[in-house]
Amino acid sequence: MAKLKMQKIELIALLTDSKKIMELLQRRGIVELSANTDEGLSKTNVAAVVGEFEKFRSTASQALEILEKYAPEKSSISDMFGGRTEIQPDDFGRAAIGLESIINAASEILRCSRSIAESESMKAQLEVRSDTLKQWINLDIPLNFKGTSSTAAFIGSVPYEITAYEMEERLGIICSAEVISSSKEQTNLFIICPRADEESASDRLRELSFISLQEQEHKTPKEMIDSFHEEKLRLEASAEKAEQEIIKLAENRRKLKFAVDYLQMRKDKYEALNMLGFTEKTFVLTGYIPQKYADALKKEIEGKYTALVEYSEPAEDENVPVMLENSRFSAPVEGITKMYAMPSEKDVDPTPVMSFFYYLFFGMMLSDAGYGLLMVIGTTIALRKFKLESAMRKTLTMFRNCGISTIIWGALFGSWFGDIVQVVGREFFHKEIGSIALWFQPLDDPIKLLLYSFGLGILHLFLGVAVSFKMAWDKGRKADAFLDTIPIYLTITGVAPLGASILTSVPAILKTVGSYMLIAGVVLLVLTSGRSSKSIFGKLFGGLYALYNTATGYLGDILSYSRLLALGLATGSIAGVINLIGTMPQNMAVKTVLLIVVFIVGHIANLAINLLGAYVHTDRLQFVELFSKFYTGGGREFSPLAVNTKYIKFKEENLNE
């Protein structure tokens, strides 16, 4: 089915039913709303209400983040894959009644978090001050001491190293200087002189770059450090109390998750109200709906409410959203298409086109039956045991299908965790086991695998050209369909045996037939590719340019499929090295233990690395080689009013999931 056919929907209903109808549409998740453009209808401004919902939602969300820091929730593999919690619509409504208490709990969690942050900040400041005062610890008088009635005291530092005697000499007055602490960069001093010489001493100290210590408290450095320590203990106790309060409030975690989703839904619903048009007693809704859901929705709404639902075909120039729906075989790779771009109105959905080759190439790149078996077992268990979200289910199904392909290719190439069968037979049973490949071993004949890689690549490219042919044919450009594809088929098919003869022996008859096909393809390319030009020279140069593009473009594309060989060999080679390392010791007991450890760790690492490589390069072959032949993308994904929640979902699921 690929792209679902879209229809325009117009709904008119009583204003008193607006809340229930919008909630119904949100739970169904099958209508994308369009903005009201009818000047005869009024609009509503819900910015203030939406702002309130967002503020409360943000409060609950921040509270959950704080709980995750101080009271992390224990999670298992089932929680990871289990998806959102299912609830009934009635339960959802009852839970919303206690929203105010939930927000109060969230606010209290935020207050405790701020208290902890403030305590930590004040502790950091006290620690800095304590570190600063440690260099004055030998001073046994208050730091704000300024002298007596007959003497003047100066407490401060100079930015260089100096002795007490040198300071007294430089001051040039009767005084007493004491070095409290000293380093090459700074000297801390206590200086006392007669009160009559205070001004002279102050001026002279300023010239010597003396910086007075500014301290207001009448305490010695030791007394201040002790008081700071006591204050830090108080702050730690306060922070501990706040942290315990947060842990206690963690009992509200489930309710906070509900609040986040509830407020998100309310926010989405009120934002949707901006798209509607209103009269005194009715409201008007317009948008898009997949045709397959249209009749059921019309029947449901008109059966429950005083409403009228009408459908119509979108105009040709409308930016109609795109929704994909494919078979069980192709649907799992829809995410790959969306990763590239949604199909435009003029495009076909490339998902069913690429799905077979996607699984084929992925398995060929990973190409180890043992690894494929692990993929199939792991994904099958997850698919059967857990209640997965739609997107996660499709992803795991895709990797399960890729795992099946990997098993097939691995069996054909005789790779089961590399050559572990031969290694175990040779090292532990002293029996040589030959190849177990159902076809051939790539390491023994890499040229053969390279040629098959190029052959599959050509078929892959021809598939893209065939889709281009069909698109042109369906649009009524039947002559263009033939003239834009047949020369390419002839040229590439003709070149194939000639190119293969460089690497292996090819029957003469194939090379002869290939030569004639190549000549025919080149002639057709030159004669027909410039047909849109009106001048003879334009037609000629257009044809030559098309020939150049075909030669260079398709050559580069075909060579890209050598990655099928490269990644397939890499997986098997690394697996073989892992097995070799595990059997290096001579002692049988040590060898057994080492092989088990190296086997488990090494093959898990090899699977992870090459799984990523196969995924990336398989995507690349679709995006660059296949899509470039027929696909432009640029479509807008269908974005309905739906229950876009993070933690909960209704058992009455969105229909489009």
XYZ file of C-alpha atoms in Angstrom:
657
model
C 0.000 0.000 0.000
C 2.973 2.277 0.698
C 1.586 5.850 0.888
C -1.901 6.089 2.346
C -4.371 8.157 0.369
C -5.290 11.335 2.240
C -8.623 13.155 2.326
C -9.550 16.573 3.620
C -11.861 16.549 6.602
C -14.261 19.285 7.688
C -16.074 18.843 10.991
C -18.811 21.116 12.330
C -20.158 20.494 15.828
C -21.737 22.198 18.829
C -19.357 24.239 20.952
C -20.544 22.369 24.045
C -19.106 19.125 22.588
C -15.765 20.628 21.579
C -13.817 19.298 24.573
C -15.050 15.720 24.188
C -14.577 15.708 20.413
C -11.016 17.067 20.651
C -10.139 14.489 23.306
C -11.578 11.737 21.099
C -9.549 12.917 18.098
C -6.452 13.103 20.267
C -6.873 9.507 21.440
C -7.535 8.265 17.902
C -4.492 10.087 16.496
C -5.689 10.062 12.866
C -6.484 13.712 12.059
C -3.911 16.386 11.276
C -5.436 19.800 11.874
C -5.156 22.726 9.481
C -5.312 26.362 10.518
C -8.659 28.113 10.121
C -8.549 30.484 7.122
C -12.237 31.421 7.025
C -12.469 35.122 7.896
C -16.128 34.662 8.826
C -15.123 32.486 11.777
C -13.523 33.778 14.943
C -10.399 32.406 16.597
C -9.490 31.851 20.208
C -6.328 32.938 21.980
C -5.114 30.235 24.333
C -1.530 31.426 24.787
C -1.998 32.177 28.488
C -3.549 28.772 29.214
C -0.888 26.954 27.187
C 1.772 28.875 29.101
C 0.314 27.714 32.419
C 0.237 24.104 31.283
C 3.833 24.330 30.109
C 4.939 25.883 33.416
C 3.346 23.112 35.480
C 4.577 20.419 33.080
C 8.104 21.803 33.347
C 7.838 21.761 37.156
C 6.804 18.095 37.181
C 9.465 17.175 34.604
C 12.219 18.899 36.596
C 11.027 17.134 39.735
C 11.408 13.781 37.979
C 14.946 14.673 36.933
C 15.775 15.549 40.541
C 14.293 12.262 41.768
C 16.420 10.417 39.214
C 19.497 12.072 40.729
C 18.758 11.535 44.428
C 16.431 8.520 44.341
C 17.026 6.714 41.023
C 14.361 4.272 39.971
C 15.432 0.663 39.708
C 14.966 -0.490 36.144
C 15.261 -3.815 34.396
C 15.521 -4.929 30.795
C 11.743 -5.312 30.727
C 11.379 -1.671 31.770
C 13.740 -0.641 28.985
C 11.735 -2.403 26.285
C 8.337 -2.447 27.966
C 7.266 0.937 26.682
C 4.619 3.150 28.260
C 2.191 2.079 30.956
C -1.295 1.333 29.671
C -4.284 2.914 31.419
C -7.984 3.171 30.742
C -9.428 6.573 29.690
C -11.647 6.553 32.800
C -8.638 5.973 35.076
C -6.890 8.849 33.360
C -9.769 11.188 34.151
C -9.922 10.156 37.810
C -6.180 10.577 38.268
C -6.374 14.145 36.925
C -8.460 15.171 39.951
C -5.400 15.052 42.227
C -3.237 17.157 39.928
C -2.920 20.055 42.382
C -1.360 17.880 45.091
C 1.022 16.377 42.540
C 2.238 19.826 41.468
C 2.639 20.802 45.131
C 4.836 17.736 45.659
C 6.858 18.676 42.568
C 7.309 22.218 43.870
C 8.510 20.841 47.208
C 11.044 18.632 45.422
C 12.320 21.671 43.523
C 12.524 23.679 46.760
C 14.583 20.955 48.425
C 16.829 20.773 45.380
C 17.396 24.528 45.486
C 18.171 24.260 49.207
C 20.795 21.601 48.487
C 22.288 23.709 45.694
C 22.449 26.783 47.932
C 24.105 24.761 50.708
C 26.677 23.387 48.270
C 27.379 26.880 46.941
C 27.825 28.333 50.439
C 30.041 25.384 51.410
C 32.249 26.046 48.395
C 32.564 29.706 49.380
C 33.466 28.772 52.962
C 36.073 26.303 51.743
C 37.670 29.004 49.597
C 37.753 31.411 52.545
C 39.163 28.686 54.810
C 41.937 27.931 52.306
C 42.750 31.651 52.147
C 42.907 31.990 55.936
C 45.182 28.967 56.402
C 48.150 31.113 55.416
C 47.276 33.416 58.353
C 46.828 30.594 60.874
C 49.931 31.682 62.858
C 48.460 35.138 63.513
C 47.045 35.105 67.058
C 45.180 38.421 66.932
C 41.888 39.310 65.202
C 42.215 39.998 61.487
C 40.452 43.366 61.821
C 42.905 44.574 64.492
C 43.950 48.190 63.714
C 46.125 48.866 66.715
C 45.824 50.529 70.128
C 45.555 54.126 71.277
C 49.323 54.538 70.928
C 50.086 52.134 68.079
C 48.847 51.511 64.533
C 48.680 47.980 63.126
C 48.725 46.856 59.501
C 47.761 43.324 58.387
C 48.230 42.501 54.727
C 50.433 41.181 51.922
C 53.034 42.216 49.368
C 53.360 40.397 46.021
C 56.954 39.295 46.559
C 59.158 37.508 49.044
C 60.662 39.695 51.800
C 61.956 39.289 55.362
C 60.724 41.193 58.396
C 64.081 43.017 58.711
C 64.001 44.092 55.032
C 60.452 45.418 55.432
C 61.416 47.423 58.532
C 64.376 48.874 56.608
C 62.232 49.852 53.617
C 59.587 51.543 55.750
C 62.263 53.884 57.204
C 60.359 54.509 60.427
C 60.360 52.990 63.864
C 58.207 49.871 63.469
C 58.038 46.154 64.058
C 57.290 43.735 61.220
C 56.437 40.046 61.533
C 56.213 37.584 58.620
C 53.167 35.380 59.136
C 53.793 33.252 56.036
C 55.863 33.630 52.907
C 56.387 32.266 49.394
C 58.174 33.435 46.257
C 54.991 35.098 45.026
C 53.655 36.632 48.256
C 54.556 37.563 51.836
C 51.914 37.974 54.532
C 52.876 40.542 57.196
C 51.827 41.993 60.530
C 53.310 45.469 61.057
C 52.965 47.750 64.068
C 54.247 51.300 64.463
C 53.620 54.395 66.652
C 50.214 56.010 66.072
C 52.032 59.284 65.228
C 53.701 57.585 62.237
C 50.518 55.906 60.946
C 50.080 58.184 57.932
C 53.732 57.961 56.914
C 53.707 54.213 57.298
C 50.501 53.937 55.252
C 51.961 56.001 52.397
C 55.179 54.030 52.395
C 53.363 50.674 52.443
C 51.274 51.784 49.464
C 54.485 52.473 47.559
C 55.694 48.975 48.449
C 52.495 47.468 46.893
C 51.170 46.489 50.303
C 47.547 45.303 50.191
C 45.665 45.438 53.467
C 43.541 42.444 54.471
C 39.896 43.495 54.536
C 38.120 41.571 57.254
C 35.184 42.762 59.335
C 34.874 40.039 61.985
C 36.765 40.446 65.237
C 38.213 36.924 65.247
C 41.599 35.332 64.857
C 42.213 33.257 61.707
C 41.918 30.028 63.709
C 38.639 31.135 65.250
C 37.268 32.007 61.817
C 38.373 28.684 60.304
C 36.702 26.864 63.195
C 33.502 28.861 62.695
C 33.580 28.092 58.980
C 33.923 24.392 59.766
C 30.905 24.539 62.073
C 28.925 26.379 59.402
C 29.861 23.744 56.817
C 28.651 21.017 59.139
C 25.357 22.892 59.547
C 25.015 23.259 55.782
C 25.780 19.571 55.257
C 23.094 18.653 57.775
C 20.643 20.965 56.039
C 21.474 19.454 52.650
C 21.166 15.926 54.053
C 17.760 16.773 55.492
C 16.624 18.183 52.137
C 17.948 15.104 50.328
C 16.060 12.798 52.695
C 12.927 14.835 52.051
C 13.410 14.344 48.297
C 13.849 10.595 48.798
C 10.650 10.563 50.852
C 8.818 12.453 48.097
C 9.970 9.830 45.572
C 6.734 7.981 46.400
C 5.097 10.526 44.068
C 7.181 9.415 41.052
C 4.354 7.579 39.302
C 1.977 10.496 39.864
C 4.582 12.943 38.561
C 4.952 10.898 35.380
C 1.209 11.005 34.982
C 1.238 14.792 35.523
C 3.897 15.306 32.845
C 1.864 13.380 30.280
C -1.482 14.806 31.348
C -0.235 18.387 31.091
C 1.442 17.650 27.751
C -1.852 16.344 26.418
C -3.750 19.370 27.708
C -1.141 21.676 26.217
C -1.357 19.924 22.830
C -5.148 20.039 22.904
C -5.299 23.745 23.685
C -2.686 24.510 21.052
C -4.932 22.660 18.614
C -7.769 25.033 19.526
C -5.776 27.777 17.808
C -6.379 25.904 14.556
C -10.174 25.928 14.867
C -12.818 28.407 13.769
C -15.701 29.388 16.041
C -19.184 30.818 15.841
C -21.370 31.682 18.782
C -22.570 28.078 19.242
C -20.418 25.894 16.975
C -16.835 25.198 16.059
C -15.318 24.186 12.720
C -12.349 21.865 12.308
C -10.451 21.211 9.086
C -7.496 19.011 8.317
C -6.342 15.766 6.743
C -7.198 12.139 7.483
C -6.082 8.854 5.863
C -8.950 7.600 3.734
C -8.889 4.161 5.391
C -9.955 5.696 8.724
C -12.463 8.207 7.344
C -15.691 6.186 7.415
C -15.105 4.787 10.907
C -14.376 8.222 12.371
C -17.408 9.800 10.692
C -19.646 7.063 12.053
C -18.222 7.374 15.565
C -18.426 11.169 15.849
C -21.845 11.589 14.232
C -23.153 8.697 16.340
C -22.004 10.223 19.645
C -22.360 13.966 19.088
C -24.449 16.524 17.242
C -21.895 16.961 14.484
C -21.424 16.835 10.724
C -18.291 15.330 9.159
C -17.588 15.831 5.457
C -14.675 14.604 3.325
C -13.233 15.911 0.069
C -10.219 15.372 -2.182
C -7.199 17.682 -1.640
C -6.355 20.102 -4.428
C -3.308 19.325 -6.573
C -1.323 22.282 -5.232
C -1.955 21.457 -1.553
C 0.905 20.391 0.686
C -0.706 17.106 1.648
C 0.998 15.192 4.490
C 2.393 11.723 3.873
C 1.725 8.626 5.946
C 3.370 5.287 5.160
C 1.825 1.852 5.508
C 3.583 -1.244 4.204
C 3.468 -5.003 4.428
C 4.885 -6.896 7.410
C 7.998 -7.568 5.353
C 8.665 -3.946 4.343
C 7.213 -1.942 7.266
C 10.213 -2.526 9.580
C 12.480 -0.449 7.310
C 10.112 2.533 7.112
C 12.365 4.220 9.659
C 15.230 4.091 7.140
C 13.088 5.952 4.595
C 12.063 8.551 7.185
C 15.700 8.987 8.189
C 16.450 10.073 4.607
C 13.265 12.012 3.739
C 9.561 11.401 3.472
C 8.341 10.867 -0.098
C 6.828 13.905 -1.771
C 3.421 13.886 -3.441
C 5.096 12.931 -6.757
C 7.317 10.205 -5.294
C 6.592 6.566 -4.746
C 7.330 5.168 -1.308
C 10.821 3.611 -1.628
C 10.322 1.354 1.400
C 8.904 -1.714 -0.413
C 11.405 -1.137 -3.216
C 14.461 -1.307 -0.983
C 13.328 -3.725 1.752
C 14.463 -6.981 0.097
C 17.882 -5.617 -0.846
C 18.222 -3.981 2.585
C 17.940 -7.322 4.360
C 20.053 -8.990 1.663
C 22.951 -6.527 1.887
C 22.887 -6.329 5.676
C 23.217 -10.094 5.995
C 25.931 -10.229 3.349
C 27.990 -7.596 5.175
C 27.680 -9.237 8.604
C 27.822 -12.735 7.075
C 28.285 -14.858 10.191
C 25.587 -17.374 10.982
C 26.452 -17.389 14.691
C 26.029 -13.631 14.926
C 22.792 -13.832 12.957
C 21.512 -16.526 15.304
C 22.188 -14.284 18.321
C 20.330 -11.430 16.610
C 17.319 -13.602 15.815
C 17.132 -15.109 19.317
C 17.544 -11.758 21.089
C 15.046 -9.850 18.953
C 12.499 -12.680 18.968
C 12.551 -12.876 22.767
C 12.115 -9.097 23.019
C 9.278 -9.083 20.473
C 7.372 -11.846 22.242
C 8.039 -10.996 25.874
C 7.721 -7.214 26.019
C 4.896 -4.826 25.177
C 6.866 -2.701 22.768
C 6.062 0.676 21.307
C 5.320 0.697 17.587
C 8.651 2.270 16.603
C 10.685 -0.084 18.818
C 8.765 -3.095 17.524
C 9.529 -2.130 13.929
C 13.206 -1.597 14.711
C 13.588 -4.965 16.433
C 11.665 -6.659 13.633
C 14.040 -5.094 11.118
C 17.068 -6.448 12.981
C 15.394 -9.851 13.322
C 14.915 -9.998 9.548
C 18.502 -8.837 9.071
C 19.565 -11.602 11.462
C 17.764 -14.227 9.360
C 19.573 -12.940 6.283
C 22.858 -13.054 8.212
C 22.267 -16.713 9.147
C 21.656 -17.599 5.498
C 24.761 -15.804 4.250
C 26.862 -17.136 7.103
C 25.782 -20.701 6.323
C 26.550 -20.175 2.631
C 30.029 -18.893 3.522
C 30.626 -21.460 6.284
C 31.101 -18.901 9.053
C 29.726 -19.840 12.484
C 31.454 -17.502 14.935
C 34.273 -17.478 12.413
C 35.975 -20.856 12.128
C 35.183 -21.993 15.676
C 33.989 -25.421 14.453
C 37.330 -26.155 12.767
C 39.294 -24.648 15.684
C 37.566 -26.769 18.330
C 37.884 -29.903 16.214
C 41.588 -29.328 15.593
C 42.666 -28.093 19.042
C 40.547 -30.263 21.351
C 39.716 -33.389 19.325
C 42.757 -33.458 16.991
C 40.474 -33.813 14.026
C 40.690 -31.689 10.923
C 37.284 -30.473 9.793
C 37.074 -29.145 6.288
C 34.921 -26.333 4.991
C 31.308 -26.346 6.189
C 30.281 -23.675 3.665
C 27.172 -24.468 1.679
C 28.553 -22.368 -1.171
C 32.158 -21.184 -0.778
C 34.479 -19.490 1.700
C 35.109 -15.814 0.820
C 38.635 -15.860 2.262
C 39.533 -18.645 -0.173
C 38.083 -16.883 -3.225
C 37.569 -13.139 -2.584
C 37.438 -12.338 -6.321
C 34.380 -14.540 -6.680
C 32.629 -12.686 -3.857
C 33.670 -9.345 -5.365
C 32.111 -10.247 -8.713
C 28.891 -11.380 -7.044
C 28.874 -8.140 -5.047
C 29.101 -6.138 -8.265
C 26.380 -8.321 -9.813
C 23.996 -7.723 -6.918
C 24.879 -4.047 -7.064
C 23.921 -3.874 -10.722
C 20.579 -5.553 -9.957
C 20.047 -3.054 -7.136
C 20.723 -0.119 -9.469
C 18.523 -1.618 -12.183
C 15.702 -1.804 -9.643
C 16.008 1.952 -9.090
C 15.984 2.548 -12.852
C 12.906 0.318 -13.170
C 11.056 2.399 -10.586
C 12.004 5.516 -12.541
C 10.567 3.828 -15.671
C 7.279 3.097 -13.914
C 6.972 6.642 -12.531
C 7.453 8.130 -15.998
C 5.025 5.600 -17.514
C 2.322 6.353 -14.933
C 2.632 10.057 -15.689
C 1.978 9.397 -19.376
C 5.574 9.953 -20.508
C 5.854 6.527 -22.099
C 8.477 7.455 -24.674
C 10.654 9.065 -21.981
C 10.229 5.952 -19.845
C 11.800 3.798 -22.557
C 14.440 6.251 -23.769
C 15.670 7.083 -20.259
C 16.036 3.480 -19.096
C 16.631 1.052 -21.978
C 19.973 2.647 -23.040
C 21.191 2.390 -19.433
C 20.188 -1.273 -19.193
C 21.954 -2.037 -22.482
C 25.098 -0.099 -21.595
C 25.587 -1.492 -18.095
C 24.614 -5.052 -19.073
C 27.047 -4.852 -21.982
C 29.902 -3.555 -19.842
C 29.388 -6.185 -17.113
C 30.965 -9.224 -18.892
C 33.750 -7.076 -20.324
C 34.594 -5.704 -16.889
C 34.351 -9.132 -15.267
C 36.824 -10.535 -17.801
C 39.525 -8.379 -16.188
C 39.204 -10.363 -12.947
C 38.165 -13.806 -14.172
C 37.604 -15.828 -17.316
C 34.360 -15.082 -19.129
C 32.949 -17.134 -22.030
C 33.666 -15.507 -25.379
C 29.994 -15.566 -26.331
C 29.117 -13.413 -23.313
C 31.812 -10.887 -24.181
C 30.620 -10.774 -27.778
C 26.985 -10.264 -26.790
C 28.101 -7.727 -24.212
C 30.027 -5.760 -26.842
C 26.972 -5.514 -29.102
C 24.751 -4.471 -26.180
C 27.303 -1.854 -25.135
C 27.456 -0.390 -28.629
C 23.665 -0.328 -28.873
C 23.362 1.331 -25.471
C 25.982 3.979 -26.245
C 24.376 4.809 -29.581
C 20.933 5.134 -28.002
C 22.316 7.305 -25.196
C 24.030 9.685 -27.598
C 21.077 9.862 -29.980
C 18.233 10.194 -27.474
C 19.537 11.892 -24.332
C 19.682 15.343 -25.897
C 16.223 15.084 -27.475
C 14.876 18.050 -25.513
C 17.263 20.420 -27.324
C 16.074 22.033 -30.549
C 19.456 22.288 -32.303
C 21.515 19.440 -33.741
C 24.595 20.493 -31.781
C 22.528 20.661 -28.599
C 21.226 17.163 -29.175
C 24.744 15.866 -29.877
C 26.407 17.496 -26.882
C 23.467 16.539 -24.679
C 23.909 12.915 -25.723
C 27.679 12.980 -25.166
C 27.209 14.561 -21.758
C 24.666 11.878 -20.821
C 27.126 9.203 -21.968
C 29.848 10.714 -19.769
C 27.520 10.913 -16.762
C 26.348 7.345 -17.253
C 29.902 6.013 -17.589
C 31.350 7.841 -14.582
C 28.254 7.784 -12.390
C 27.379 4.132 -12.760
C 31.020 3.065 -12.554
C 31.319 4.795 -9.181
C 28.002 3.360 -8.038
C 28.930 -0.208 -8.976
C 32.332 0.054 -7.297
C 30.543 1.141 -4.106
C 29.184 -2.379 -3.765
C 32.706 -3.651 -3.106
C 31.884 -2.771 0.521
C 29.818 -5.973 0.544
C 33.074 -7.864 0.094
C 35.084 -5.672 2.467
C 32.715 -5.851 5.433
C 31.976 -9.526 4.897
C 35.685 -10.369 4.922
C 36.289 -8.094 7.928
C 33.712 -9.909 10.062
C 35.101 -13.347 9.260
C 38.746 -12.324 9.536
C 38.345 -10.693 12.948
C 36.320 -13.676 14.182
C 39.123 -15.987 13.053
C 41.747 -13.920 14.881
C 39.656 -14.032 18.053
C 39.489 -17.824 17.870
C 43.222 -18.018 17.209
C 44.057 -15.907 20.276
C 41.912 -18.155 22.436
C 43.896 -21.262 21.442
C 47.436 -19.902 21.779
C 48.408 -21.562 25.138
C 49.784 -25.096 24.987
C 48.293 -26.207 28.305
C 44.866 -27.694 27.576
C 43.195 -26.386 30.752
C 44.517 -22.864 30.245
C 43.584 -23.028 26.574
C 40.017 -24.038 27.427
C 39.515 -21.232 29.927
C 41.158 -18.640 27.691
C 39.133 -19.692 24.645
C 35.868 -19.399 26.583
C 36.747 -15.919 27.872
C 38.145 -14.649 24.566
C 35.261 -16.226 22.658
C 32.611 -14.449 24.726
C 34.314 -11.039 24.995
C 35.852 -11.022 21.523
C 32.800 -12.110 19.568
C 30.503 -9.718 21.454
C 32.860 -6.848 20.546
C 33.159 -8.056 16.950
C 29.376 -8.365 16.644
C 28.843 -4.860 18.040
C 31.419 -3.249 15.733
C 30.376 -5.034 12.555
C 26.672 -4.708 13.361
C 27.135 -0.953 13.343
C 29.215 -1.116 10.165
C 26.631 -3.247 8.364
C 23.828 -0.901 9.426
C 25.622 2.265 8.306
C 26.837 0.910 4.971
C 23.541 -0.753 4.111
C 21.835 2.592 4.705
C 24.439 4.256 2.519
C 23.805 1.894 -0.400
C 20.087 2.747 -0.268
C 20.499 6.496 0.139
C 23.271 7.134 -2.382
C 23.033 4.377 -4.956
C 19.350 3.367 -5.072
C 17.484 6.553 -4.138
C 19.479 8.681 -6.578
C 17.864 6.802 -9.479
C 14.265 7.739 -8.771
C 13.697 9.357 -5.378
C 13.718 13.046 -4.434
C 11.875 13.130 -1.098
C 10.876 16.370 0.562
C 7.425 15.278 1.673
C 5.837 16.339 4.963
C 5.186 13.572 7.467
C 1.626 13.187 8.699
C 1.468 14.859 12.114
C -1.926 14.226 13.705
C -3.333 15.506 16.956
C -2.379 12.537 19.113
C -1.460 11.348 22.578
C 2.214 12.327 22.473
C 3.021 11.033 25.932
C 6.232 9.729 27.449
C 5.101 7.479 30.284
C 1.490 6.420 29.736
C -0.758 5.379 26.880
C -4.384 4.472 26.556
C -5.395 0.873 26.061
C -7.652 2.441 23.457
C -4.595 3.000 21.237
C -3.991 5.568 18.530
C -5.292 3.957 15.367
C -2.232 4.925 13.322
C 0.217 3.053 15.548
